């Protein structure tokens, strides 16, 4: 694949960014696109979750979000999740602002976790307040986040978010989203150019504690391999189907584990040749018990 085509595919990873509103076709209210496909079942979701948890443990990069989520659910209605007995203590985690979370998710696109974290830390070191980002020259922002890749594209998106918030709401803050429904959040975030469906879904799950199930490349490919969606499925329809089929109480942990497994398992990775795998053989992939992921 030549470099220009590869770059184009990377830029389209969060489908719908440039040509249509971010959340077009991203709703579970219009009916299941695959009504005759009765998978995954609740038992399948639970079994896959448990198998991946046994192999990987819970991914540490998502542990703080899980603690905040459990704390929020407990505060709202005394809800007890299936994972509360296995989770870390609900201690002093400070809840991330929604705007910080959105920018972190944007910076994580098409790069590694380590590089995206470095990019966000560099951005905040150079510009401690979002007001500083609002008035900064784009080249300075690009330089700050260059280690995360696609710096010009991500800079345009970040600057657009800051400008729109300042012009429409008078302050650089997205905390008002916490009081909105899922569909209202999707509508609000769809106004920001460059914020696509996957990004919106990640904000819903990680920062707003909604029971949403983002579909990134790893989740998408594994779901097709498991037979949870047809081989011909696209990501929008996969999102709708999985969000209707997967029990709410399993969505967060299952999503984090599928994402992690997709990165690490040579059987499940799309491009095995570039794998820096920690799961070396087919015997080590528990999902082989559920489908032929070879």
mmCIF file of N, CA, C and O in Angstrom, residues 123-223:
data_model
loop_
_atom_site.group_PDB
_atom_site.id
_atom_site.type_symbol
_atom_site.label_atom_id
_atom_site.label_comp_id
_atom_site.label_asym_id
_atom_site.label_seq_id
_atom_site.Cartn_x
_atom_site.Cartn_y
_atom_site.Cartn_z
ATOM 1 N N UNK A 123 1.278 18.839 25.422
ATOM 2 C CA UNK A 123 0.332 19.926 25.145
ATOM 3 C C UNK A 123 0.020 20.706 26.420
ATOM 4 O O UNK A 123 0.025 21.943 26.424
ATOM 5 N N UNK A 124 -0.235 19.988 27.505
ATOM 6 C CA UNK A 124 -0.594 20.657 28.762
ATOM 7 C C UNK A 124 0.612 21.364 29.387
ATOM 8 O O UNK A 124 0.453 22.385 30.064
ATOM 9 N N UNK A 125 1.811 20.831 29.152
ATOM 10 C CA UNK A 125 3.003 21.493 29.662
ATOM 11 C C UNK A 125 3.249 22.807 28.939
ATOM 12 O O UNK A 125 3.644 23.815 29.541
ATOM 13 N N UNK A 126 3.007 22.799 27.628
ATOM 14 C CA UNK A 126 3.217 24.002 26.815
ATOM 15 C C UNK A 126 2.093 25.012 27.000
ATOM 16 O O UNK A 126 2.315 26.236 27.005
ATOM 17 N N UNK A 127 0.860 24.488 27.164
ATOM 18 C CA UNK A 127 -0.327 25.340 27.311
ATOM 19 C C UNK A 127 -1.131 24.853 28.512
ATOM 20 O O UNK A 127 -2.025 24.007 28.371
ATOM 21 N N UNK A 128 -0.847 25.354 29.716
ATOM 22 C CA UNK A 128 -1.489 24.839 30.928
ATOM 23 C C UNK A 128 -3.009 24.985 30.935
ATOM 24 O O UNK A 128 -3.710 24.186 31.565
ATOM 25 N N UNK A 129 -3.538 26.004 30.245
ATOM 26 C CA UNK A 129 -4.980 26.229 30.210
ATOM 27 C C UNK A 129 -5.486 26.144 28.775
ATOM 28 O O UNK A 129 -4.768 26.487 27.829
ATOM 29 N N UNK A 130 -6.728 25.727 28.615
ATOM 30 C CA UNK A 130 -7.294 25.629 27.272
ATOM 31 C C UNK A 130 -7.414 27.013 26.631
ATOM 32 O O UNK A 130 -7.394 27.128 25.406
ATOM 33 N N UNK A 131 -7.515 28.047 27.451
ATOM 34 C CA UNK A 131 -7.532 29.403 26.901
ATOM 35 C C UNK A 131 -6.226 29.710 26.169
ATOM 36 O O UNK A 131 -6.219 30.455 25.175
ATOM 37 N N UNK A 132 -5.127 29.127 26.651
ATOM 38 C CA UNK A 132 -3.838 29.311 25.977
ATOM 39 C C UNK A 132 -3.842 28.629 24.614
ATOM 40 O O UNK A 132 -3.258 29.138 23.648
ATOM 41 N N UNK A 133 -4.487 27.473 24.533
ATOM 42 C CA UNK A 133 -4.594 26.762 23.253
ATOM 43 C C UNK A 133 -5.451 27.560 22.277
ATOM 44 O O UNK A 133 -5.153 27.651 21.079
ATOM 45 N N UNK A 134 -6.504 28.167 22.799
ATOM 46 C CA UNK A 134 -7.422 28.944 21.951
ATOM 47 C C UNK A 134 -6.692 30.042 21.189
ATOM 48 O O UNK A 134 -6.951 30.263 20.000
ATOM 49 N N UNK A 135 -5.756 30.731 21.836
ATOM 50 C CA UNK A 135 -5.093 31.886 21.211
ATOM 51 C C UNK A 135 -3.734 31.528 20.610
ATOM 52 O O UNK A 135 -3.099 32.377 19.981
ATOM 53 N N UNK A 136 -3.304 30.285 20.765
ATOM 54 C CA UNK A 136 -1.972 29.895 20.295
ATOM 55 C C UNK A 136 -1.926 29.747 18.779
ATOM 56 O O UNK A 136 -2.929 29.408 18.133
ATOM 57 N N UNK A 137 -0.749 29.987 18.216
ATOM 58 C CA UNK A 137 -0.540 29.735 16.800
ATOM 59 C C UNK A 137 -0.594 28.227 16.540
ATOM 60 O O UNK A 137 -0.040 27.445 17.317
ATOM 61 N N UNK A 138 -1.260 27.813 15.462
ATOM 62 C CA UNK A 138 -1.379 26.373 15.176
ATOM 63 C C UNK A 138 -0.043 25.641 15.151
ATOM 64 O O UNK A 138 0.053 24.505 15.620
ATOM 65 N N UNK A 139 1.000 26.283 14.617
ATOM 66 C CA UNK A 139 2.299 25.617 14.527
ATOM 67 C C UNK A 139 2.850 25.262 15.907
ATOM 68 O O UNK A 139 3.516 24.234 16.083
ATOM 69 N N UNK A 140 2.572 26.108 16.887
ATOM 70 C CA UNK A 140 3.042 25.825 18.244
ATOM 71 C C UNK A 140 2.322 24.617 18.831
ATOM 72 O O UNK A 140 2.920 23.799 19.539
ATOM 73 N N UNK A 141 1.037 24.492 18.534
ATOM 74 C CA UNK A 141 0.277 23.329 18.996
ATOM 75 C C UNK A 141 0.782 22.075 18.287
ATOM 76 O O UNK A 141 0.956 21.023 18.905
ATOM 77 N N UNK A 142 0.991 22.183 16.987
ATOM 78 C CA UNK A 142 1.526 21.050 16.223
ATOM 79 C C UNK A 142 2.833 20.552 16.816
ATOM 80 O O UNK A 142 3.050 19.345 16.969
ATOM 81 N N UNK A 143 3.714 21.480 17.151
ATOM 82 C CA UNK A 143 5.001 21.089 17.721
ATOM 83 C C UNK A 143 4.815 20.362 19.049
ATOM 84 O O UNK A 143 5.542 19.409 19.362
ATOM 85 N N UNK A 144 3.841 20.806 19.826
ATOM 86 C CA UNK A 144 3.622 20.216 21.147
ATOM 87 C C UNK A 144 3.089 18.788 21.061
ATOM 88 O O UNK A 144 3.401 17.949 21.906
ATOM 89 N N UNK A 145 2.296 18.508 20.022
ATOM 90 C CA UNK A 145 1.649 17.186 19.946
ATOM 91 C C UNK A 145 2.241 16.303 18.851
ATOM 92 O O UNK A 145 1.714 15.237 18.565
ATOM 93 N N UNK A 146 3.348 16.725 18.266
ATOM 94 C CA UNK A 146 3.905 16.011 17.115
ATOM 95 C C UNK A 146 4.238 14.552 17.424
ATOM 96 O O UNK A 146 4.116 13.670 16.569
ATOM 97 N N UNK A 147 4.607 14.267 18.652
ATOM 98 C CA UNK A 147 4.983 12.892 19.009
ATOM 99 C C UNK A 147 3.799 11.933 18.918
ATOM 100 O O UNK A 147 3.988 10.719 18.864
ATOM 101 N N UNK A 148 2.581 12.457 18.866
ATOM 102 C CA UNK A 148 1.395 11.614 18.750
ATOM 103 C C UNK A 148 0.967 11.343 17.325
ATOM 104 O O UNK A 148 0.011 10.601 17.095
ATOM 105 N N UNK A 149 1.649 11.925 16.339
ATOM 106 C CA UNK A 149 1.321 11.697 14.941
ATOM 107 C C UNK A 149 0.139 12.520 14.463
ATOM 108 O O UNK A 149 -0.697 12.965 15.258
ATOM 109 N N UNK A 150 0.068 12.716 13.143
ATOM 110 C CA UNK A 150 -1.019 13.467 12.499
ATOM 111 C C UNK A 150 -1.247 14.825 13.162
ATOM 112 O O UNK A 150 -2.384 15.272 13.319
ATOM 113 N N UNK A 151 -0.150 15.499 13.525
ATOM 114 C CA UNK A 151 -0.239 16.743 14.290
ATOM 115 C C UNK A 151 -1.045 17.840 13.597
ATOM 116 O O UNK A 151 -1.861 18.508 14.243
ATOM 117 N N UNK A 152 -0.878 18.079 12.284
ATOM 118 C CA UNK A 152 -1.661 19.141 11.644
ATOM 119 C C UNK A 152 -3.169 18.873 11.701
ATOM 120 O O UNK A 152 -3.956 19.774 12.020
ATOM 121 N N UNK A 153 -3.571 17.644 11.404
ATOM 122 C CA UNK A 153 -4.993 17.299 11.428
ATOM 123 C C UNK A 153 -5.571 17.437 12.832
ATOM 124 O O UNK A 153 -6.659 17.994 13.031
ATOM 125 N N UNK A 154 -4.866 16.936 13.817
ATOM 126 C CA UNK A 154 -5.359 16.988 15.192
ATOM 127 C C UNK A 154 -5.382 18.419 15.717
ATOM 128 O O UNK A 154 -6.266 18.797 16.494
ATOM 129 N N UNK A 155 -4.419 19.233 15.295
ATOM 130 C CA UNK A 155 -4.394 20.635 15.707
ATOM 131 C C UNK A 155 -5.624 21.374 15.201
ATOM 132 O O UNK A 155 -6.259 22.138 15.941
ATOM 133 N N UNK A 156 -5.963 21.169 13.943
ATOM 134 C CA UNK A 156 -7.152 21.817 13.366
ATOM 135 C C UNK A 156 -8.398 21.438 14.166
ATOM 136 O O UNK A 156 -9.240 22.285 14.476
ATOM 137 N N UNK A 157 -8.508 20.163 14.502
ATOM 138 C CA UNK A 157 -9.665 19.691 15.245
ATOM 139 C C UNK A 157 -9.725 20.317 16.635
ATOM 140 O O UNK A 157 -10.782 20.793 17.069
ATOM 141 N N UNK A 158 -8.601 20.340 17.338
ATOM 142 C CA UNK A 158 -8.560 20.915 18.685
ATOM 143 C C UNK A 158 -8.878 22.408 18.654
ATOM 144 O O UNK A 158 -9.667 22.906 19.478
ATOM 145 N N UNK A 159 -8.284 23.133 17.714
ATOM 146 C CA UNK A 159 -8.548 24.564 17.602
ATOM 147 C C UNK A 159 -10.020 24.823 17.287
ATOM 148 O O UNK A 159 -10.623 25.764 17.821
ATOM 149 N N UNK A 160 -10.614 23.994 16.436
ATOM 150 C CA UNK A 160 -12.024 24.148 16.093
ATOM 151 C C UNK A 160 -12.915 23.968 17.321
ATOM 152 O O UNK A 160 -13.874 24.730 17.521
ATOM 153 N N UNK A 161 -12.599 22.966 18.132
ATOM 154 C CA UNK A 161 -13.382 22.723 19.352
ATOM 155 C C UNK A 161 -13.312 23.932 20.278
ATOM 156 O O UNK A 161 -14.342 24.411 20.791
ATOM 157 N N UNK A 162 -12.104 24.459 20.493
ATOM 158 C CA UNK A 162 -11.941 25.595 21.399
ATOM 159 C C UNK A 162 -12.673 26.834 20.876
ATOM 160 O O UNK A 162 -13.365 27.534 21.625
ATOM 161 N N UNK A 163 -12.536 27.091 19.579
ATOM 162 C CA UNK A 163 -13.166 28.269 18.991
ATOM 163 C C UNK A 163 -14.684 28.176 19.061
ATOM 164 O O UNK A 163 -15.371 29.156 19.401
ATOM 165 N N UNK A 164 -15.207 27.021 18.762
ATOM 166 C CA UNK A 164 -16.664 26.853 18.768
ATOM 167 C C UNK A 164 -17.224 26.981 20.183
ATOM 168 O O UNK A 164 -18.267 27.599 20.403
ATOM 169 N N UNK A 165 -16.539 26.365 21.146
ATOM 170 C CA UNK A 165 -16.999 26.488 22.529
ATOM 171 C C UNK A 165 -16.994 27.947 22.985
ATOM 172 O O UNK A 165 -17.951 28.414 23.624
ATOM 173 N N UNK A 166 -15.911 28.655 22.668
ATOM 174 C CA UNK A 166 -15.817 30.054 23.085
ATOM 175 C C UNK A 166 -16.909 30.894 22.429
ATOM 176 O O UNK A 166 -17.557 31.720 23.090
ATOM 177 N N UNK A 167 -17.140 30.675 21.132
ATOM 178 C CA UNK A 167 -18.117 31.478 20.405
ATOM 179 C C UNK A 167 -19.554 31.164 20.803
ATOM 180 O O UNK A 167 -20.402 32.065 20.865
ATOM 181 N N UNK A 168 -19.841 29.889 21.072
ATOM 182 C CA UNK A 168 -21.232 29.490 21.307
ATOM 183 C C UNK A 168 -21.611 29.431 22.784
ATOM 184 O O UNK A 168 -22.776 29.604 23.123
ATOM 185 N N UNK A 169 -20.634 29.164 23.651
ATOM 186 C CA UNK A 169 -20.965 29.029 25.067
ATOM 187 C C UNK A 169 -20.226 30.009 25.972
ATOM 188 O O UNK A 169 -20.514 30.099 27.158
ATOM 189 N N UNK A 170 -19.253 30.715 25.415
ATOM 190 C CA UNK A 170 -18.572 31.745 26.185
ATOM 191 C C UNK A 170 -17.524 31.243 27.146
ATOM 192 O O UNK A 170 -16.899 32.033 27.857
ATOM 193 N N UNK A 171 -17.290 29.930 27.162
ATOM 194 C CA UNK A 171 -16.255 29.361 28.024
ATOM 195 C C UNK A 171 -15.816 28.023 27.471
ATOM 196 O O UNK A 171 -16.577 27.346 26.770
ATOM 197 N N UNK A 172 -14.582 27.654 27.801
ATOM 198 C CA UNK A 172 -14.004 26.418 27.289
ATOM 199 C C UNK A 172 -14.273 25.295 28.280
ATOM 200 O O UNK A 172 -13.429 24.933 29.109
ATOM 201 N N UNK A 173 -15.460 24.737 28.185
ATOM 202 C CA UNK A 173 -15.898 23.732 29.145
ATOM 203 C C UNK A 173 -16.987 22.869 28.508
ATOM 204 O O UNK A 173 -17.865 23.383 27.809
ATOM 205 N N UNK A 174 -16.912 21.565 28.755
ATOM 206 C CA UNK A 174 -17.924 20.630 28.249
ATOM 207 C C UNK A 174 -18.668 19.913 29.380
ATOM 208 O O UNK A 174 -19.352 18.923 29.142
ATOM 209 N N UNK A 175 -18.543 20.437 30.588
ATOM 210 C CA UNK A 175 -19.175 19.761 31.726
ATOM 211 C C UNK A 175 -20.695 19.735 31.615
ATOM 212 O O UNK A 175 -21.350 18.871 32.218
ATOM 213 N N UNK A 176 -21.261 20.631 30.828
ATOM 214 C CA UNK A 176 -22.715 20.630 30.662
ATOM 215 C C UNK A 176 -23.217 19.335 30.016
ATOM 216 O O UNK A 176 -24.396 18.972 30.164
ATOM 217 N N UNK A 177 -22.327 18.614 29.334
ATOM 218 C CA UNK A 177 -22.730 17.359 28.703
ATOM 219 C C UNK A 177 -23.127 16.305 29.728
ATOM 220 O O UNK A 177 -23.866 15.371 29.412
ATOM 221 N N UNK A 178 -22.650 16.442 30.957
ATOM 222 C CA UNK A 178 -22.952 15.448 31.987
ATOM 223 C C UNK A 178 -24.446 15.386 32.298
ATOM 224 O O UNK A 178 -24.937 14.366 32.778
ATOM 225 N N UNK A 179 -25.160 16.449 32.024
ATOM 226 C CA UNK A 179 -26.588 16.470 32.320
ATOM 227 C C UNK A 179 -27.468 16.113 31.138
ATOM 228 O O UNK A 179 -28.694 16.190 31.237
ATOM 229 N N UNK A 180 -26.853 15.693 30.018
ATOM 230 C CA UNK A 180 -27.612 15.403 28.809
ATOM 231 C C UNK A 180 -27.766 13.905 28.592
ATOM 232 O O UNK A 180 -26.995 13.103 29.115
ATOM 233 N N UNK A 181 -28.759 13.542 27.800
ATOM 234 C CA UNK A 181 -28.953 12.144 27.421
ATOM 235 C C UNK A 181 -27.908 11.736 26.385
ATOM 236 O O UNK A 181 -27.202 12.585 25.830
ATOM 237 N N UNK A 182 -27.837 10.440 26.112
ATOM 238 C CA UNK A 182 -26.888 9.945 25.117
ATOM 239 C C UNK A 182 -27.119 10.620 23.771
ATOM 240 O O UNK A 182 -26.177 11.103 23.128
ATOM 241 N N UNK A 183 -28.356 10.657 23.323
ATOM 242 C CA UNK A 183 -28.637 11.242 22.010
ATOM 243 C C UNK A 183 -28.350 12.738 21.990
ATOM 244 O O UNK A 183 -27.895 13.286 20.979
ATOM 245 N N UNK A 184 -28.601 13.414 23.103
ATOM 246 C CA UNK A 184 -28.296 14.847 23.175
ATOM 247 C C UNK A 184 -26.789 15.085 23.129
ATOM 248 O O UNK A 184 -26.323 16.034 22.485
ATOM 249 N N UNK A 185 -26.026 14.224 23.782
ATOM 250 C CA UNK A 185 -24.562 14.343 23.732
ATOM 251 C C UNK A 185 -24.068 14.147 22.305
ATOM 252 O O UNK A 185 -23.204 14.894 21.814
ATOM 253 N N UNK A 186 -24.607 13.146 21.620
ATOM 254 C CA UNK A 186 -24.212 12.895 20.234
ATOM 255 C C UNK A 186 -24.503 14.103 19.353
ATOM 256 O O UNK A 186 -23.693 14.484 18.501
ATOM 257 N N UNK A 187 -25.652 14.716 19.572
ATOM 258 C CA UNK A 187 -26.008 15.898 18.784
ATOM 259 C C UNK A 187 -25.048 17.045 19.056
ATOM 260 O O UNK A 187 -24.579 17.726 18.135
ATOM 261 N N UNK A 188 -24.745 17.268 20.330
ATOM 262 C CA UNK A 188 -23.840 18.360 20.696
ATOM 263 C C UNK A 188 -22.453 18.152 20.094
ATOM 264 O O UNK A 188 -21.883 19.066 19.491
ATOM 265 N N UNK A 189 -21.895 16.965 20.262
ATOM 266 C CA UNK A 189 -20.537 16.715 19.781
ATOM 267 C C UNK A 189 -20.460 16.653 18.260
ATOM 268 O O UNK A 189 -19.389 16.852 17.680
ATOM 269 N N UNK A 190 -21.586 16.368 17.610
ATOM 270 C CA UNK A 190 -21.587 16.325 16.145
ATOM 271 C C UNK A 190 -21.333 17.696 15.531
ATOM 272 O O UNK A 190 -21.013 17.801 14.350
ATOM 273 N N UNK A 191 -21.468 18.752 16.334
ATOM 274 C CA UNK A 191 -21.226 20.100 15.832
ATOM 275 C C UNK A 191 -19.742 20.395 15.639
ATOM 276 O O UNK A 191 -19.381 21.350 14.949
ATOM 277 N N UNK A 192 -18.888 19.591 16.254
ATOM 278 C CA UNK A 192 -17.453 19.841 16.170
ATOM 279 C C UNK A 192 -16.857 19.088 14.990
ATOM 280 O O UNK A 192 -16.843 17.852 14.965
ATOM 281 N N UNK A 193 -16.357 19.818 14.028
ATOM 282 C CA UNK A 193 -15.739 19.208 12.862
ATOM 283 C C UNK A 193 -14.533 18.389 13.283
ATOM 284 O O UNK A 193 -13.684 18.841 14.051
ATOM 285 N N UNK A 194 -14.472 17.157 12.785
ATOM 286 C CA UNK A 194 -13.355 16.289 13.110
ATOM 287 C C UNK A 194 -13.623 15.337 14.260
ATOM 288 O O UNK A 194 -12.801 14.480 14.551
ATOM 289 N N UNK A 195 -14.767 15.490 14.929
ATOM 290 C CA UNK A 195 -15.146 14.579 16.010
ATOM 291 C C UNK A 195 -16.110 13.554 15.429
ATOM 292 O O UNK A 195 -17.265 13.849 15.142
ATOM 293 N N UNK A 196 -15.607 12.339 15.234
ATOM 294 C CA UNK A 196 -16.393 11.296 14.584
ATOM 295 C C UNK A 196 -17.097 10.379 15.558
ATOM 296 O O UNK A 196 -16.985 10.514 16.780
ATOM 297 N N UNK A 197 -17.832 9.392 15.037
ATOM 298 C CA UNK A 197 -18.650 8.502 15.869
ATOM 299 C C UNK A 197 -17.880 7.750 16.942
ATOM 300 O O UNK A 197 -18.352 7.616 18.068
ATOM 301 N N UNK A 198 -16.696 7.234 16.604
ATOM 302 C CA UNK A 198 -15.930 6.482 17.598
ATOM 303 C C UNK A 198 -15.503 7.387 18.747
ATOM 304 O O UNK A 198 -15.568 6.998 19.915
ATOM 305 N N UNK A 199 -15.079 8.596 18.421
ATOM 306 C CA UNK A 199 -14.683 9.554 19.454
ATOM 307 C C UNK A 199 -15.852 9.877 20.370
ATOM 308 O O UNK A 199 -15.713 9.910 21.594
ATOM 309 N N UNK A 200 -17.013 10.126 19.775
ATOM 310 C CA UNK A 200 -18.212 10.426 20.566
ATOM 311 C C UNK A 200 -18.527 9.277 21.508
ATOM 312 O O UNK A 200 -18.808 9.470 22.703
ATOM 313 N N UNK A 201 -18.483 8.063 20.990
ATOM 314 C CA UNK A 201 -18.805 6.892 21.801
ATOM 315 C C UNK A 201 -17.805 6.720 22.939
ATOM 316 O O UNK A 201 -18.182 6.346 24.062
ATOM 317 N N UNK A 202 -16.532 7.004 22.680
ATOM 318 C CA UNK A 202 -15.521 6.910 23.740
ATOM 319 C C UNK A 202 -15.761 7.945 24.835
ATOM 320 O O UNK A 202 -15.608 7.653 26.026
ATOM 321 N N UNK A 203 -16.132 9.161 24.453
ATOM 322 C CA UNK A 203 -16.456 10.182 25.453
ATOM 323 C C UNK A 203 -17.643 9.733 26.299
ATOM 324 O O UNK A 203 -17.642 9.873 27.525
ATOM 325 N N UNK A 204 -18.650 9.178 25.645
ATOM 326 C CA UNK A 204 -19.818 8.686 26.376
ATOM 327 C C UNK A 204 -19.426 7.629 27.399
ATOM 328 O O UNK A 204 -19.889 7.651 28.543
ATOM 329 N N UNK A 205 -18.584 6.688 27.003
ATOM 330 C CA UNK A 205 -18.232 5.580 27.886
ATOM 331 C C UNK A 205 -17.230 5.978 28.959
ATOM 332 O O UNK A 205 -17.419 5.689 30.143
ATOM 333 N N UNK A 206 -16.144 6.653 28.559
ATOM 334 C CA UNK A 206 -15.065 6.931 29.500
ATOM 335 C C UNK A 206 -15.321 8.149 30.383
ATOM 336 O O UNK A 206 -14.985 8.139 31.570
ATOM 337 N N UNK A 207 -15.872 9.205 29.814
ATOM 338 C CA UNK A 207 -15.961 10.463 30.541
ATOM 339 C C UNK A 207 -17.350 10.797 31.076
ATOM 340 O O UNK A 207 -17.472 11.599 31.997
ATOM 341 N N UNK A 208 -18.374 10.201 30.489
ATOM 342 C CA UNK A 208 -19.736 10.505 30.928
ATOM 343 C C UNK A 208 -20.412 9.318 31.592
ATOM 344 O O UNK A 208 -21.571 9.409 31.996
ATOM 345 N N UNK A 209 -19.715 8.194 31.690
ATOM 346 C CA UNK A 209 -20.198 6.996 32.367
ATOM 347 C C UNK A 209 -21.527 6.477 31.825
ATOM 348 O O UNK A 209 -22.350 5.908 32.553
ATOM 349 N N UNK A 210 -21.751 6.667 30.527
ATOM 350 C CA UNK A 210 -22.920 6.069 29.888
ATOM 351 C C UNK A 210 -22.581 4.641 29.454
ATOM 352 O O UNK A 210 -21.414 4.301 29.237
ATOM 353 N N UNK A 211 -23.601 3.822 29.346
ATOM 354 C CA UNK A 211 -23.408 2.439 28.911
ATOM 355 C C UNK A 211 -23.365 2.392 27.385
ATOM 356 O O UNK A 211 -24.332 2.001 26.733
ATOM 357 N N UNK A 212 -22.230 2.814 26.844
ATOM 358 C CA UNK A 212 -22.057 2.829 25.399
ATOM 359 C C UNK A 212 -20.904 1.891 25.053
ATOM 360 O O UNK A 212 -20.050 1.601 25.889
ATOM 361 N N UNK A 213 -20.885 1.425 23.801
ATOM 362 C CA UNK A 213 -19.903 0.424 23.385
ATOM 363 C C UNK A 213 -19.232 0.898 22.102
ATOM 364 O O UNK A 213 -19.712 0.629 20.998
ATOM 365 N N UNK A 214 -18.098 1.607 22.213
ATOM 366 C CA UNK A 214 -17.400 2.093 21.018
ATOM 367 C C UNK A 214 -16.906 0.938 20.153
ATOM 368 O O UNK A 214 -16.597 -0.144 20.658
ATOM 369 N N UNK A 215 -16.820 1.193 18.856
ATOM 370 C CA UNK A 215 -16.322 0.174 17.926
ATOM 371 C C UNK A 215 -15.087 0.724 17.217
ATOM 372 O O UNK A 215 -15.190 1.482 16.258
ATOM 373 N N UNK A 216 -13.914 0.356 17.741
ATOM 374 C CA UNK A 216 -12.677 0.707 17.066
ATOM 375 C C UNK A 216 -12.285 -0.447 16.147
ATOM 376 O O UNK A 216 -13.024 -1.419 16.002
ATOM 377 N N UNK A 217 -11.134 -0.356 15.515
ATOM 378 C CA UNK A 217 -10.707 -1.388 14.577
ATOM 379 C C UNK A 217 -10.617 -2.765 15.239
ATOM 380 O O UNK A 217 -11.054 -3.766 14.669
ATOM 381 N N UNK A 218 -10.060 -2.827 16.450
ATOM 382 C CA UNK A 218 -9.900 -4.117 17.128
ATOM 383 C C UNK A 218 -11.246 -4.744 17.465
ATOM 384 O O UNK A 218 -11.481 -5.929 17.206
ATOM 385 N N UNK A 219 -12.126 -3.955 18.045
ATOM 386 C CA UNK A 219 -13.463 -4.456 18.400
ATOM 387 C C UNK A 219 -14.213 -4.887 17.143
ATOM 388 O O UNK A 219 -14.874 -5.932 17.121
ATOM 389 N N UNK A 220 -14.091 -4.119 16.094
ATOM 390 C CA UNK A 220 -14.784 -4.399 14.840
ATOM 391 C C UNK A 220 -14.326 -5.727 14.244
ATOM 392 O O UNK A 220 -15.144 -6.598 13.894
ATOM 393 N N UNK A 221 -13.022 -5.919 14.137
ATOM 394 C CA UNK A 221 -12.497 -7.139 13.517
ATOM 395 C C UNK A 221 -12.792 -8.381 14.357
ATOM 396 O O UNK A 221 -13.153 -9.430 13.828
ATOM 397 N N UNK A 222 -12.634 -8.270 15.669
ATOM 398 C CA UNK A 222 -12.919 -9.424 16.524
ATOM 399 C C UNK A 222 -14.402 -9.762 16.493
ATOM 400 O O UNK A 222 -14.783 -10.941 16.475
ATOM 401 N N UNK A 223 -15.266 -8.754 16.472
ATOM 402 C CA UNK A 223 -16.712 -9.000 16.434
ATOM 403 C C UNK A 223 -17.111 -9.739 15.163
ATOM 404 O O UNK A 223 -17.951 -10.655 15.204
#
